[in-house]
Short mmCIF file of C-alpha atoms and ligand atoms in Angstrom, two decimals:
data_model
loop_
_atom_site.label_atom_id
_atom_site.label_comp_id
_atom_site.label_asym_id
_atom_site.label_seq_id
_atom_site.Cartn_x
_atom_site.Cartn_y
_atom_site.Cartn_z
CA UNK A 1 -23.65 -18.10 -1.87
CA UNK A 2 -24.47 -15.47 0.98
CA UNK A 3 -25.73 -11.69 -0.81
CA UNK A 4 -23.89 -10.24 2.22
CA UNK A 5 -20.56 -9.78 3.87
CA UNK A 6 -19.93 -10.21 7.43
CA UNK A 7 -17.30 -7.48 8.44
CA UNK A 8 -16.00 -8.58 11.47
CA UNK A 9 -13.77 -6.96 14.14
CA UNK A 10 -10.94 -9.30 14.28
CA UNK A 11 -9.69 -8.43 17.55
CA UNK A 12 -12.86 -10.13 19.14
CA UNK A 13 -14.23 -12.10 16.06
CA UNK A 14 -17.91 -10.33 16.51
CA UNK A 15 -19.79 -8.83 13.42
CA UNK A 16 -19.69 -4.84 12.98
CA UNK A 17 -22.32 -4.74 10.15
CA UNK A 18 -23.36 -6.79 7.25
CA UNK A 19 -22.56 -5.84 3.72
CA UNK A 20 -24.97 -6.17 0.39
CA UNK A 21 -22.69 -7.55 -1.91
CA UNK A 22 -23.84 -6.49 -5.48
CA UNK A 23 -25.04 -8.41 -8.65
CA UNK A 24 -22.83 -9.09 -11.21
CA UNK A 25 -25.56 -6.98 -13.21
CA UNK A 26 -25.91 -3.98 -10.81
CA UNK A 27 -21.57 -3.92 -11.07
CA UNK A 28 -22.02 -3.52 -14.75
CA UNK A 29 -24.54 -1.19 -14.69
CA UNK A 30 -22.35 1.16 -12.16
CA UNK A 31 -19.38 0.34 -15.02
CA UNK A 32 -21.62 1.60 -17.72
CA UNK A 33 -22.76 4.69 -15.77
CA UNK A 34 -18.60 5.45 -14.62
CA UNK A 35 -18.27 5.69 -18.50
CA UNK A 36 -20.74 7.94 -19.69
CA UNK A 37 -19.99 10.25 -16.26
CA UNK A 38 -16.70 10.15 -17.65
CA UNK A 39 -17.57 12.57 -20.58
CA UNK A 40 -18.70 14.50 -17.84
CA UNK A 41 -16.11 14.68 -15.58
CA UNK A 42 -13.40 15.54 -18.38
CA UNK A 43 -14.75 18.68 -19.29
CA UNK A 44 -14.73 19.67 -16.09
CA UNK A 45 -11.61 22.74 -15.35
CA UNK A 46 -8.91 21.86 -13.78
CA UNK A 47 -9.45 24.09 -10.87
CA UNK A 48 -13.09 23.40 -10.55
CA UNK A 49 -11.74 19.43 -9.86
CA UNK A 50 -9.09 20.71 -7.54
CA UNK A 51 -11.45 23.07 -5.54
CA UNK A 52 -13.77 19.85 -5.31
CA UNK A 53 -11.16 17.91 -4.19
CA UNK A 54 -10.32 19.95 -1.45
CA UNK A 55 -13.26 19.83 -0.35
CA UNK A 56 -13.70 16.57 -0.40
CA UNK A 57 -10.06 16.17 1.79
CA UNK A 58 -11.84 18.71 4.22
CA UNK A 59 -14.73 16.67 5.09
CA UNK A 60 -12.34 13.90 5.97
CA UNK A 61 -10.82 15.51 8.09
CA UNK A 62 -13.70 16.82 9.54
CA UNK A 63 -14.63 13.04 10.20
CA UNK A 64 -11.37 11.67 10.98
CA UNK A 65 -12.52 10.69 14.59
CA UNK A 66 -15.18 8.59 13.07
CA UNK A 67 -13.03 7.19 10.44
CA UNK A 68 -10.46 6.48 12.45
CA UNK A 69 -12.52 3.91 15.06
CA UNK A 70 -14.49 2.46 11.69
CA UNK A 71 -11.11 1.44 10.50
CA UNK A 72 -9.68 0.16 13.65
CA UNK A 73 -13.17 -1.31 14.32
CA UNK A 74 -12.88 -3.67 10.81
CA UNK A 75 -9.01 -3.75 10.76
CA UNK A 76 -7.88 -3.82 14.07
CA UNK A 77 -5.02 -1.52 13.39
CA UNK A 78 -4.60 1.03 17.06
CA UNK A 79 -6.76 3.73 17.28
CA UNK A 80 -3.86 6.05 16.74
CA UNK A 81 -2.40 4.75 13.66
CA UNK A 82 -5.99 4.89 12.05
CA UNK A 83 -6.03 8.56 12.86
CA UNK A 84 -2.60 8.56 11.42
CA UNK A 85 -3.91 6.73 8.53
CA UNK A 86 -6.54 9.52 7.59
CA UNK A 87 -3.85 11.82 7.70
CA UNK A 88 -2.17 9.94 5.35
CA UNK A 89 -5.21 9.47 2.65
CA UNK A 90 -6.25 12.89 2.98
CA UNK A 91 -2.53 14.23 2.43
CA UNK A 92 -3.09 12.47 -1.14
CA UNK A 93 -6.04 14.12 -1.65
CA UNK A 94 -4.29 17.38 -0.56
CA UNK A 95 -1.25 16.68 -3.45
CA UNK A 96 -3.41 15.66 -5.98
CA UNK A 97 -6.11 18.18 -5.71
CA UNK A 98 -2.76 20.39 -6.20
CA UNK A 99 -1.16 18.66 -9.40
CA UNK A 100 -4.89 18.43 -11.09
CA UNK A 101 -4.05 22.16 -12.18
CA UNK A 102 -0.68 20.90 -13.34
CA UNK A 103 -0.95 18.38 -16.02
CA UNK A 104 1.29 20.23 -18.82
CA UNK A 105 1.35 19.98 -22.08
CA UNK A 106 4.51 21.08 -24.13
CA UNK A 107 4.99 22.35 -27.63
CA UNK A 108 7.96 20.75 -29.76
CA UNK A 109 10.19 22.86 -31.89
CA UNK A 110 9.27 21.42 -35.57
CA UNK A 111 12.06 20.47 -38.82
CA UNK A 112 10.18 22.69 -41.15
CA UNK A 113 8.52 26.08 -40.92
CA UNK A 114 5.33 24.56 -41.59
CA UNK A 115 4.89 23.24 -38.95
CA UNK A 116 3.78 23.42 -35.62
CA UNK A 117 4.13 20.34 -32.82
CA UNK A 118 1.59 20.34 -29.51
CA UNK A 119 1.91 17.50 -27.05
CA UNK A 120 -1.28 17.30 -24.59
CA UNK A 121 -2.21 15.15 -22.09
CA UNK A 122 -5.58 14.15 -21.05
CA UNK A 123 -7.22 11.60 -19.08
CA UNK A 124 -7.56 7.48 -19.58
CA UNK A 125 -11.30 7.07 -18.51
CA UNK A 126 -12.66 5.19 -16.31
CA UNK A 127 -10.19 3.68 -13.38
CA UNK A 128 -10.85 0.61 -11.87
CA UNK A 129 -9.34 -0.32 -8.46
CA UNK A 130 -9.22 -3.10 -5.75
CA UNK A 131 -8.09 -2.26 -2.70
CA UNK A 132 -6.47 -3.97 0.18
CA UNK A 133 -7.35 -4.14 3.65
CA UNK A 134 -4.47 -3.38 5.23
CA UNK A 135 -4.91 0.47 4.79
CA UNK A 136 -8.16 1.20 3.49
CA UNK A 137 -8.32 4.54 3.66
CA UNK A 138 -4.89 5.55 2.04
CA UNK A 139 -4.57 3.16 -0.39
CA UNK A 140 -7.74 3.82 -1.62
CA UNK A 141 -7.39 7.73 -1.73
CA UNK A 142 -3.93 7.02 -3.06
CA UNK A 143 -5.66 6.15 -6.34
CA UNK A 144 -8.99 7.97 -6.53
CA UNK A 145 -7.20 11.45 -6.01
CA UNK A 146 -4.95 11.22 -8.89
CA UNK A 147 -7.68 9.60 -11.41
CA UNK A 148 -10.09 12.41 -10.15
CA UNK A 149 -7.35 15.53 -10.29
CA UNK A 150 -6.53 13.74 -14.31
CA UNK A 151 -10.36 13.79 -15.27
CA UNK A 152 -10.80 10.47 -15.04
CA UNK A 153 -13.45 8.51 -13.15
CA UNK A 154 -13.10 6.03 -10.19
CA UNK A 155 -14.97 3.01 -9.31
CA UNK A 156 -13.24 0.40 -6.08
CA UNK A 157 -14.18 -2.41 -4.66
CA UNK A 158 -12.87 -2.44 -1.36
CA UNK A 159 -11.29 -5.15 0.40
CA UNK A 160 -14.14 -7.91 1.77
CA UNK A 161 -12.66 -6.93 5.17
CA UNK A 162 -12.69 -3.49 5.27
CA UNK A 163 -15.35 -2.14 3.47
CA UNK A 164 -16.60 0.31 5.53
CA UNK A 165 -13.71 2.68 5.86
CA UNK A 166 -13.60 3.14 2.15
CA UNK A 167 -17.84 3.50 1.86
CA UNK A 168 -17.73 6.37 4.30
CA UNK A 169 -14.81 8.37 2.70
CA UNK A 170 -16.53 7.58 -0.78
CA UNK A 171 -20.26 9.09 0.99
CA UNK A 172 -18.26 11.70 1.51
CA UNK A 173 -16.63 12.87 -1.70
CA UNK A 174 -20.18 12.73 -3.03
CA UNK A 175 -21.06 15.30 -0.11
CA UNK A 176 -18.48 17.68 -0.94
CA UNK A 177 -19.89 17.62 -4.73
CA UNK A 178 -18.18 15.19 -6.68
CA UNK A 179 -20.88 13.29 -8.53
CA UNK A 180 -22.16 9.85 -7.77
CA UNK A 181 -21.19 8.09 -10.76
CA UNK A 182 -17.86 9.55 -10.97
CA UNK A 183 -16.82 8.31 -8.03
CA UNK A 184 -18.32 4.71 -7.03
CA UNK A 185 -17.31 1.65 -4.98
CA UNK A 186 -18.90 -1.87 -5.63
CA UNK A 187 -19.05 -4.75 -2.85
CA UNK A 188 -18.05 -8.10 -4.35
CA UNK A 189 -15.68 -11.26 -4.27
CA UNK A 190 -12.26 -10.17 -5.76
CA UNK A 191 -12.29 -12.47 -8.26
CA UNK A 192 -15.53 -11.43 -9.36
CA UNK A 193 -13.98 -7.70 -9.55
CA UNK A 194 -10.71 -8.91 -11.62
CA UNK A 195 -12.86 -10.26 -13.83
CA UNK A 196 -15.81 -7.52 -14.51
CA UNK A 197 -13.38 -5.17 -14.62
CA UNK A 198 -10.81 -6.57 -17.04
CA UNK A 199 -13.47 -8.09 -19.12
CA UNK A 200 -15.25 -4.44 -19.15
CA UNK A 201 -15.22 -2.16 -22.43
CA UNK A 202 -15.53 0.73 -20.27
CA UNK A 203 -13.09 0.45 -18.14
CA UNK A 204 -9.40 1.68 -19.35
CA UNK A 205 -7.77 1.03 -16.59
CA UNK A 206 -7.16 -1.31 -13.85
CA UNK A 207 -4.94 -0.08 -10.37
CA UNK A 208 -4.30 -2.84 -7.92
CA UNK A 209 -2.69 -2.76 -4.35
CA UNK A 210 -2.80 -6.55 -2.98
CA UNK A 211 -0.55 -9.54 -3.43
CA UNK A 212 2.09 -10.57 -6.59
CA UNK A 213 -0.46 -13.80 -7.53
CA UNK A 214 -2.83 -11.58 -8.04
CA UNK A 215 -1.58 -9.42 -9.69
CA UNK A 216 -0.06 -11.72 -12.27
CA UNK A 217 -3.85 -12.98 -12.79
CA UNK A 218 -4.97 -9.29 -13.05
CA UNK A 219 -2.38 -7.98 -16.10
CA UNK A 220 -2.76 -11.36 -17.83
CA UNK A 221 -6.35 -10.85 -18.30
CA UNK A 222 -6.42 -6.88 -18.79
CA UNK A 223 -4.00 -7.87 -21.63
CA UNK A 224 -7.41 -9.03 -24.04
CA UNK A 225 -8.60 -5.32 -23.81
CA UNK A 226 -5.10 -3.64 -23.44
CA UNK A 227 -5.87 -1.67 -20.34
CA UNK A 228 -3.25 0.39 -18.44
CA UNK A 229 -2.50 -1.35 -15.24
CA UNK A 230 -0.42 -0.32 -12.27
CA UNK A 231 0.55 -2.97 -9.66
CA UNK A 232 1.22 -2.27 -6.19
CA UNK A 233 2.26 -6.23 -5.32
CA UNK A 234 3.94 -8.32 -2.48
CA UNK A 235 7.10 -6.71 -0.74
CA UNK A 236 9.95 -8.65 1.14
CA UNK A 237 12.15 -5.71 2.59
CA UNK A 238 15.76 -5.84 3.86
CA UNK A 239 16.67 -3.83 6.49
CA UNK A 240 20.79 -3.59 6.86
CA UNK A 241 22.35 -2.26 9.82
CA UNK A 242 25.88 -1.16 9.29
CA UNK A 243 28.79 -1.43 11.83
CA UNK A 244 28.89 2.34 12.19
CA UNK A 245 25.60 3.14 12.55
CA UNK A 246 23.48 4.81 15.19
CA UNK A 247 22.22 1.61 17.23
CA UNK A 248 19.50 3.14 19.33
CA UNK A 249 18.29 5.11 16.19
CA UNK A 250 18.14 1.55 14.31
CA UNK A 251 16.19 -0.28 16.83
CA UNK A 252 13.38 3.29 16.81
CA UNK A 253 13.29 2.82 13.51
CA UNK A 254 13.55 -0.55 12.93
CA UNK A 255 10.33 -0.62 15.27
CA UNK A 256 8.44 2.00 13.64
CA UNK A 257 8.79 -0.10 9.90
CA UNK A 258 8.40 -3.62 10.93
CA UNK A 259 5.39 -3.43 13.82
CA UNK A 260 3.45 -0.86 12.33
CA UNK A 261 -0.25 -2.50 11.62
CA UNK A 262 1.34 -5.33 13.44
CA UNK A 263 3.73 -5.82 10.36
CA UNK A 264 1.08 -6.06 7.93
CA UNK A 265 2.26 -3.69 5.41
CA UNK A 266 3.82 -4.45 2.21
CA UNK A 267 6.91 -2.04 3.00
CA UNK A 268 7.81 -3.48 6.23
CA UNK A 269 11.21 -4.83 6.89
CA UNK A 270 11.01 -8.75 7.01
CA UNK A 271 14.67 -9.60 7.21
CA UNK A 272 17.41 -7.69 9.44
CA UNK A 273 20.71 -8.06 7.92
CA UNK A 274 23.03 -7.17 10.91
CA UNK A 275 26.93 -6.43 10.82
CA UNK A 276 28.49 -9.24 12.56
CA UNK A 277 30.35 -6.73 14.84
CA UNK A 278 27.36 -5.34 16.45
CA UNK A 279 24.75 -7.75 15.77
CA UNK A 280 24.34 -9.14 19.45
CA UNK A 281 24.00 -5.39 20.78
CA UNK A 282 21.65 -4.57 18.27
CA UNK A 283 20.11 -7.74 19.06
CA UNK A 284 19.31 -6.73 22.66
CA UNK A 285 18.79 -3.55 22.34
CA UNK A 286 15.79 -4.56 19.52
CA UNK A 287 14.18 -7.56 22.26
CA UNK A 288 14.71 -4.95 24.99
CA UNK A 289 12.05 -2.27 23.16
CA UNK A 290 9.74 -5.18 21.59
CA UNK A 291 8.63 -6.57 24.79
CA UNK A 292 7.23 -3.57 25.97
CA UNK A 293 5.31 -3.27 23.01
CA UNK A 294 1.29 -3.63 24.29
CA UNK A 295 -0.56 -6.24 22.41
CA UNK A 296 -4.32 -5.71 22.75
CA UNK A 297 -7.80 -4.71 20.55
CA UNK A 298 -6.65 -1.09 18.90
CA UNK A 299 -9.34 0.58 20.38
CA UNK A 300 -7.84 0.11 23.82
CA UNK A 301 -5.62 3.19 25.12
CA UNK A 302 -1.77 2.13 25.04
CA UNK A 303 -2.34 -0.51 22.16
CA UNK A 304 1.02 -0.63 19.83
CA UNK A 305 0.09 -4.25 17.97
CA UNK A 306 -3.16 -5.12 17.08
CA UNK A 307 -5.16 -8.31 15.80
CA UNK A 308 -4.25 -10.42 12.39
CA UNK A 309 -6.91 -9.52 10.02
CA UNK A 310 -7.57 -13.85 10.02
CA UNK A 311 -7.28 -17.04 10.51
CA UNK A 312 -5.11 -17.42 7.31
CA UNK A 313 -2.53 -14.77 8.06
CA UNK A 314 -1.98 -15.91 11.36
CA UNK A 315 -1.49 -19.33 10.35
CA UNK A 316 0.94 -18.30 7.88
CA UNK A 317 2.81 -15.99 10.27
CA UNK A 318 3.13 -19.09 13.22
CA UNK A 319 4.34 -21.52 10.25
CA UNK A 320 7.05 -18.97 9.57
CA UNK A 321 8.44 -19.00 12.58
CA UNK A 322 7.62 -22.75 13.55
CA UNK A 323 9.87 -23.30 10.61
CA UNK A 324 12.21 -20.90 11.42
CA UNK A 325 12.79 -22.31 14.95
CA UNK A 326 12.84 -26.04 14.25
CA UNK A 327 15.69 -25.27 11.79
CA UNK A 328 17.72 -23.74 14.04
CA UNK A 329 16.47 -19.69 14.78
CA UNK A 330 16.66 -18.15 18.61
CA UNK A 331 13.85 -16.69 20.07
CA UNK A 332 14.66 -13.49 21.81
CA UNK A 333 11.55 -12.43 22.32
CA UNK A 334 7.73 -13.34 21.46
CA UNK A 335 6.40 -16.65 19.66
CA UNK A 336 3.56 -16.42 21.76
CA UNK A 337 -0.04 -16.20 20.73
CA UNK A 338 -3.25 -15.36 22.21
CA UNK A 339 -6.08 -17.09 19.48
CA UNK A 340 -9.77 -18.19 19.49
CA UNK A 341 -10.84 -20.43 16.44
CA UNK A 342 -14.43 -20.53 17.67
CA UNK A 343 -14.83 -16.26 18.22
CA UNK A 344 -12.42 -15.90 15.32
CA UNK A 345 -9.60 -13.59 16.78
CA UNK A 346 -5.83 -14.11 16.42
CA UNK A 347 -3.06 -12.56 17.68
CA UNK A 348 0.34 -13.06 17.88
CA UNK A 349 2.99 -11.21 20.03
CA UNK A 350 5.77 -9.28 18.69
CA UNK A 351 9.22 -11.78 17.89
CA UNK A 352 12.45 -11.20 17.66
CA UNK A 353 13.90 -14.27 16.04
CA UNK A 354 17.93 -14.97 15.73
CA UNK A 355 20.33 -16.43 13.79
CA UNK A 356 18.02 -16.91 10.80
CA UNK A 357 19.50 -18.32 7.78
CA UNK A 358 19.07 -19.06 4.07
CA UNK A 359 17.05 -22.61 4.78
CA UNK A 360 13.94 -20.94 6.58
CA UNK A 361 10.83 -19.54 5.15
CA UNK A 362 10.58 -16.73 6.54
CA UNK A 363 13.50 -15.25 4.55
CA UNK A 364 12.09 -16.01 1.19
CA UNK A 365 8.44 -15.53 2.06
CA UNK A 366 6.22 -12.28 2.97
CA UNK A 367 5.44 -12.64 6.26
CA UNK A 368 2.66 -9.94 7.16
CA UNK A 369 2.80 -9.97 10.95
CA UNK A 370 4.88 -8.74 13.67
CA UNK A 371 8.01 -11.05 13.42
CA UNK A 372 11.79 -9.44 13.39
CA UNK A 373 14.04 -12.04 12.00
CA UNK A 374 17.44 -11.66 12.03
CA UNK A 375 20.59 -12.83 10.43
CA UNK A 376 24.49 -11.24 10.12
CA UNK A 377 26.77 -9.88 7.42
CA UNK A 378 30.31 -8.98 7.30
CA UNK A 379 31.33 -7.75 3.83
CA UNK A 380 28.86 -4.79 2.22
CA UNK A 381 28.67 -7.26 -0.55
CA UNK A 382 27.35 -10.14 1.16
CA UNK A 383 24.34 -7.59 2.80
CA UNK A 384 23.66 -6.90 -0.98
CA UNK A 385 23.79 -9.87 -2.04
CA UNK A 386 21.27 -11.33 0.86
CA UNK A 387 19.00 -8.77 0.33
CA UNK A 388 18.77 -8.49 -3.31
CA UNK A 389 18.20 -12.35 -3.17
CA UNK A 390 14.49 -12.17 -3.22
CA UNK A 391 11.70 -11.67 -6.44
CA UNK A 392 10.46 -8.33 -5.28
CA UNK A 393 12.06 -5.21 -5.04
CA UNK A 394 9.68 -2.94 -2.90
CA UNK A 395 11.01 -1.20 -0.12
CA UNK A 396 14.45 -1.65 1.42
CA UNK A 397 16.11 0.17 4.42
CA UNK A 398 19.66 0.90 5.80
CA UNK A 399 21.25 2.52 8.88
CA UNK A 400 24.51 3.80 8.62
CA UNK A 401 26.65 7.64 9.10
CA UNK A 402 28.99 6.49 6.69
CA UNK A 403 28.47 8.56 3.10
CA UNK A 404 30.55 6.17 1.01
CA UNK A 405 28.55 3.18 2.60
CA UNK A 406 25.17 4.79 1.97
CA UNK A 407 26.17 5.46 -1.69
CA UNK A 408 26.80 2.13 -2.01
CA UNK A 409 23.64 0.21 -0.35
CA UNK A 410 21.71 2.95 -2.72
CA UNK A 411 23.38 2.09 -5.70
CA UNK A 412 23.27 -1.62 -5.22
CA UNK A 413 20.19 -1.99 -3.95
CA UNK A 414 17.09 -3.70 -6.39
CA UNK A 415 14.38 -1.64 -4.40
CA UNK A 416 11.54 0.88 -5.52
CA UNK A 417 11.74 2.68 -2.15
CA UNK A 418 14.65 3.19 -0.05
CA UNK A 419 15.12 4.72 3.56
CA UNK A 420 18.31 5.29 4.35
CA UNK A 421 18.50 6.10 8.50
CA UNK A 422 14.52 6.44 7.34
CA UNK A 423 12.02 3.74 8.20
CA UNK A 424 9.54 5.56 7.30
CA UNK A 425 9.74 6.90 4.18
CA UNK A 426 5.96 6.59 2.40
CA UNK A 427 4.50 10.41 1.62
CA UNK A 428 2.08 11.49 -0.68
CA UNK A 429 4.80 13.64 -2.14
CA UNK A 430 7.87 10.64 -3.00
CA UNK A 431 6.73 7.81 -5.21
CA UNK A 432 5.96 4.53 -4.04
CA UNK A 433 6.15 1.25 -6.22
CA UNK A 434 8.29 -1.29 -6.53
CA UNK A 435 10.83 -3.49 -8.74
CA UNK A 436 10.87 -6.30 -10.11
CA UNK A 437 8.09 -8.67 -8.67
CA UNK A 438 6.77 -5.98 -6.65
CA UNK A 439 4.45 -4.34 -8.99
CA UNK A 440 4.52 -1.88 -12.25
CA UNK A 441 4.09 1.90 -11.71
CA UNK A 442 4.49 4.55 -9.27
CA UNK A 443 1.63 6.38 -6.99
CA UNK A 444 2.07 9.75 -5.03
CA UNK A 445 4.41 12.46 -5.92
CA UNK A 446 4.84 14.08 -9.91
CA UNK A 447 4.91 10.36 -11.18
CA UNK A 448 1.67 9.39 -9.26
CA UNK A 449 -0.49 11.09 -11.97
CA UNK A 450 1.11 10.27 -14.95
CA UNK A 451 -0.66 6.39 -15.22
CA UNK A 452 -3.72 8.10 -15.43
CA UNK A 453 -2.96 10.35 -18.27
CA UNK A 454 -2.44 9.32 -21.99
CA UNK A 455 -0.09 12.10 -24.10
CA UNK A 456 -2.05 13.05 -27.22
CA UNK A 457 0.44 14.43 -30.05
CA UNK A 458 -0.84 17.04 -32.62
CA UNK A 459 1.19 18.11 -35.63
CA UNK A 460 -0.14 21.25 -37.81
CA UNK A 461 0.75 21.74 -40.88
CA UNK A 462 0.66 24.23 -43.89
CA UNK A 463 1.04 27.07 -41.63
C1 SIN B 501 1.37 -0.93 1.97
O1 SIN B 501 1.76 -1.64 2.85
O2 SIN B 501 0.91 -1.41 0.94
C2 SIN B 501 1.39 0.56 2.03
C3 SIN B 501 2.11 1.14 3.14
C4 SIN B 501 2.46 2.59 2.93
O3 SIN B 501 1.91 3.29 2.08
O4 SIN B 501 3.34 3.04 3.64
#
């Protein structure tokens, strides 16, 4: 087996830079060191780690530029949604270096004079992460700012694809202050990872972003050393457009949730559940906008969908809607494909595929590209009911004016996140996670920092 990883730009196959990928040995070692820096760490004040995470945010942004092309270089991703994605990693740094000086205690009013009841919070130890490579700045920061604001310590392994984003922005926590073994990133296979990591004593907790199998694997074998986990797993999102609602508004949004990192986001709408009335407007008015989406490499000027981080995802994406087609689907736009097996690029074109139904893949699986498929409703029910009929419960969207409608899709709805005339509604500030097969905890806003916190009770008595 190679010592190194090829990171490669996938929207022309050629490699950026080559990665050491560390020894089992030297992964322990950094394990053992996260732990005893942990002592360290959790002394520190609360407003000493907040100052440091400023800091830390500041130098981000003071680097964004250069970020910004080293993520679009390794992901592919257009330049300007990499400088949106900094943005969006250092605005969790921002919140959390914030909350660090607000993890509260409280006090408990006691059944006897004699007593007195403190409750007091304080911080896991060391956090263990893997990353994805979808957004590896944010998801990354999404997790190391609220273990660092609790007092804990952080050690990722970033996605095989994408390492380099994540290496930079860790190079440069350490040159705003925060030590080196607090905060630490290992290179390995991901399997390697799940397994040092759940199998480590030092490590108390384990903070995944990535797909539902794996995640399975990963709580199943953090269950021998009872470690806290929180899941951020597979999405399958619904988006439901109403008969009343704002069409034009839809089809913006609709856009903005589904093609955004050429649909390979976990929160993006897979399957458009039109009202019957105005589907074939909608319909339209959605092809009409998608072709003059520009496919292209993300560094180019005027990009909107980039590259498919590999050969696998594309493959799954053109089986989707192979399937989808040969049962019966319309294309309105798209299935076409611009690929090179020998340079080791792949990209597909933005679809629009109608009159999707039950029968095809592509409504039961994730698809993680830029396909729109659509399908009709005509009772609120039924759009519940279509939705809802899926194992995760991520994110799930709905356009509509009507406040009695809205109640309702909210209400019924099995989803973690909901936009409502909102597709896009991820912010440091709201918490993301998901239902059911989706994952198991929140990150961002109040409830972001709680998973890294355990709550210490103390009862005095004889007073
Ligand atoms: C994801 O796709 O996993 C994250 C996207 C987001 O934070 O909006």
């Amino acid at each position: 087996m190679s010592n190194q990883f090829s990171v490669t730009n996938p929207a022309t196959g050629e490699v950026i830079k080559k990665v050491k990928i560390d020894a089992e040995e030297e992964i322990k070692q950094k394990l053992e060191m996260g732990h005893k820096a942990f002592k360290e760490w959790a002394k520190v004040n609360a407003h000493e780690r907040s100052r440091l995470l400023q800091k830390w945010s500041d130098k981000v942004k003071e680097n964004k530029q250069e970020i910004a092309e080293i993520m679009t270089k390794e992901n592919g991703k257009p330049l300007h949604e990499s400088l949106g994605e900094v943005n969006y990693a250092t605005s969790y740094i921002d919140w959390y270096a914030e909350e660090a000086k607000r993890i509260y205690g409280r006090t408990i009013p006691a059944n006897t004079e004699s007593k007195r009841i403190i409750v007091s919070r304080q911080p896991v130890g060391l956090v263990a992460a893997i990353t994805p490579w979808n957004f590896p700045a944010a998801m990354m920061t999404r997790k190391a700012a609220p273990a660092l604001a609790a007092g804990c310590t952080f050690i990722v392994k970033p996605a095989a694809e994408t390492p380099l984003t994540a290496i930079r922005i860790i190079e440069l926590a350490h040159k705003a202050g925060i030590p080196e073994e607090t905060v630490q990133y290992v290179n390995t296979h991901g399997s390697i990872a799940g397994d040092l990591f759940t199998q480590s004593e030092y490590v108390r907790k384990i903070t995944f972003t990535g797909s539902t199998p794996v995640g399975k694997t990963l709580i199943q074998k953090s269950a021998d050393s009872i470690q806290h986990v929180t899941m951020e797993l597979g999405g399958h999102a619904p988006l439901i457009v109403a008969e009343d609602a704002d069409l034009d508004f839809a089809v913006q949004q609709t856009i903005a949730t589904k093609f955004r990192n050429a649909g390979q986001t976990c929160v993006c709408a897979n399957r458009l559940i039109i009202h019957e009335h105005v589907a074939e407007e909608f319909a339209k008015k959605l092809a009409e906008e998608v072709e003059k989406l520009k496919v292209g490499n993300g560094m180019d000027e005027g990009t909107d969908i980039g590259p498919i981080i590999n050969k696998k995802g594309y493959d799954k994406i053109v089986d989707q809607v192979k399937d989808a087609v040969e049962k019966g689907a319309e294309v309105l736009v798209g299935d076409q494909y611009h690929a090179d097996d020998n340079k080791g690029f792949y990209f597909v074109y933005p679809t629009v595929l109608k009159n999707v139904d039950d029968r095809m893949k592509i409504m039961h699986e994730e698809t993680f590209g830029p396909v729109a498929p659509m399908t009709t409703f005509r009772e609120l029910e039924e759009a519940v009911e279509i939705a809802n009929s899926t194992p995760y419960g991520l994110a799930a969207y709905f356009f509509t004016n009507d406040y009695r409608t809205g109640t309702y899709l909210h209400d019924h709805l099995d989803f973690g996140i909901i936009g409502w005339n909102d597709g896009g509604p991820s912010a440091a500030h709201a918490p993301f996670g998901g239902m059911k097969e989706s994952g198991l905890g929140r990150e961002g806003g109040i409830e972001g920092i709680e998973p890294y916190l355990e709550t210490k009770y103390l009862s005095i008595g004889n007073i």
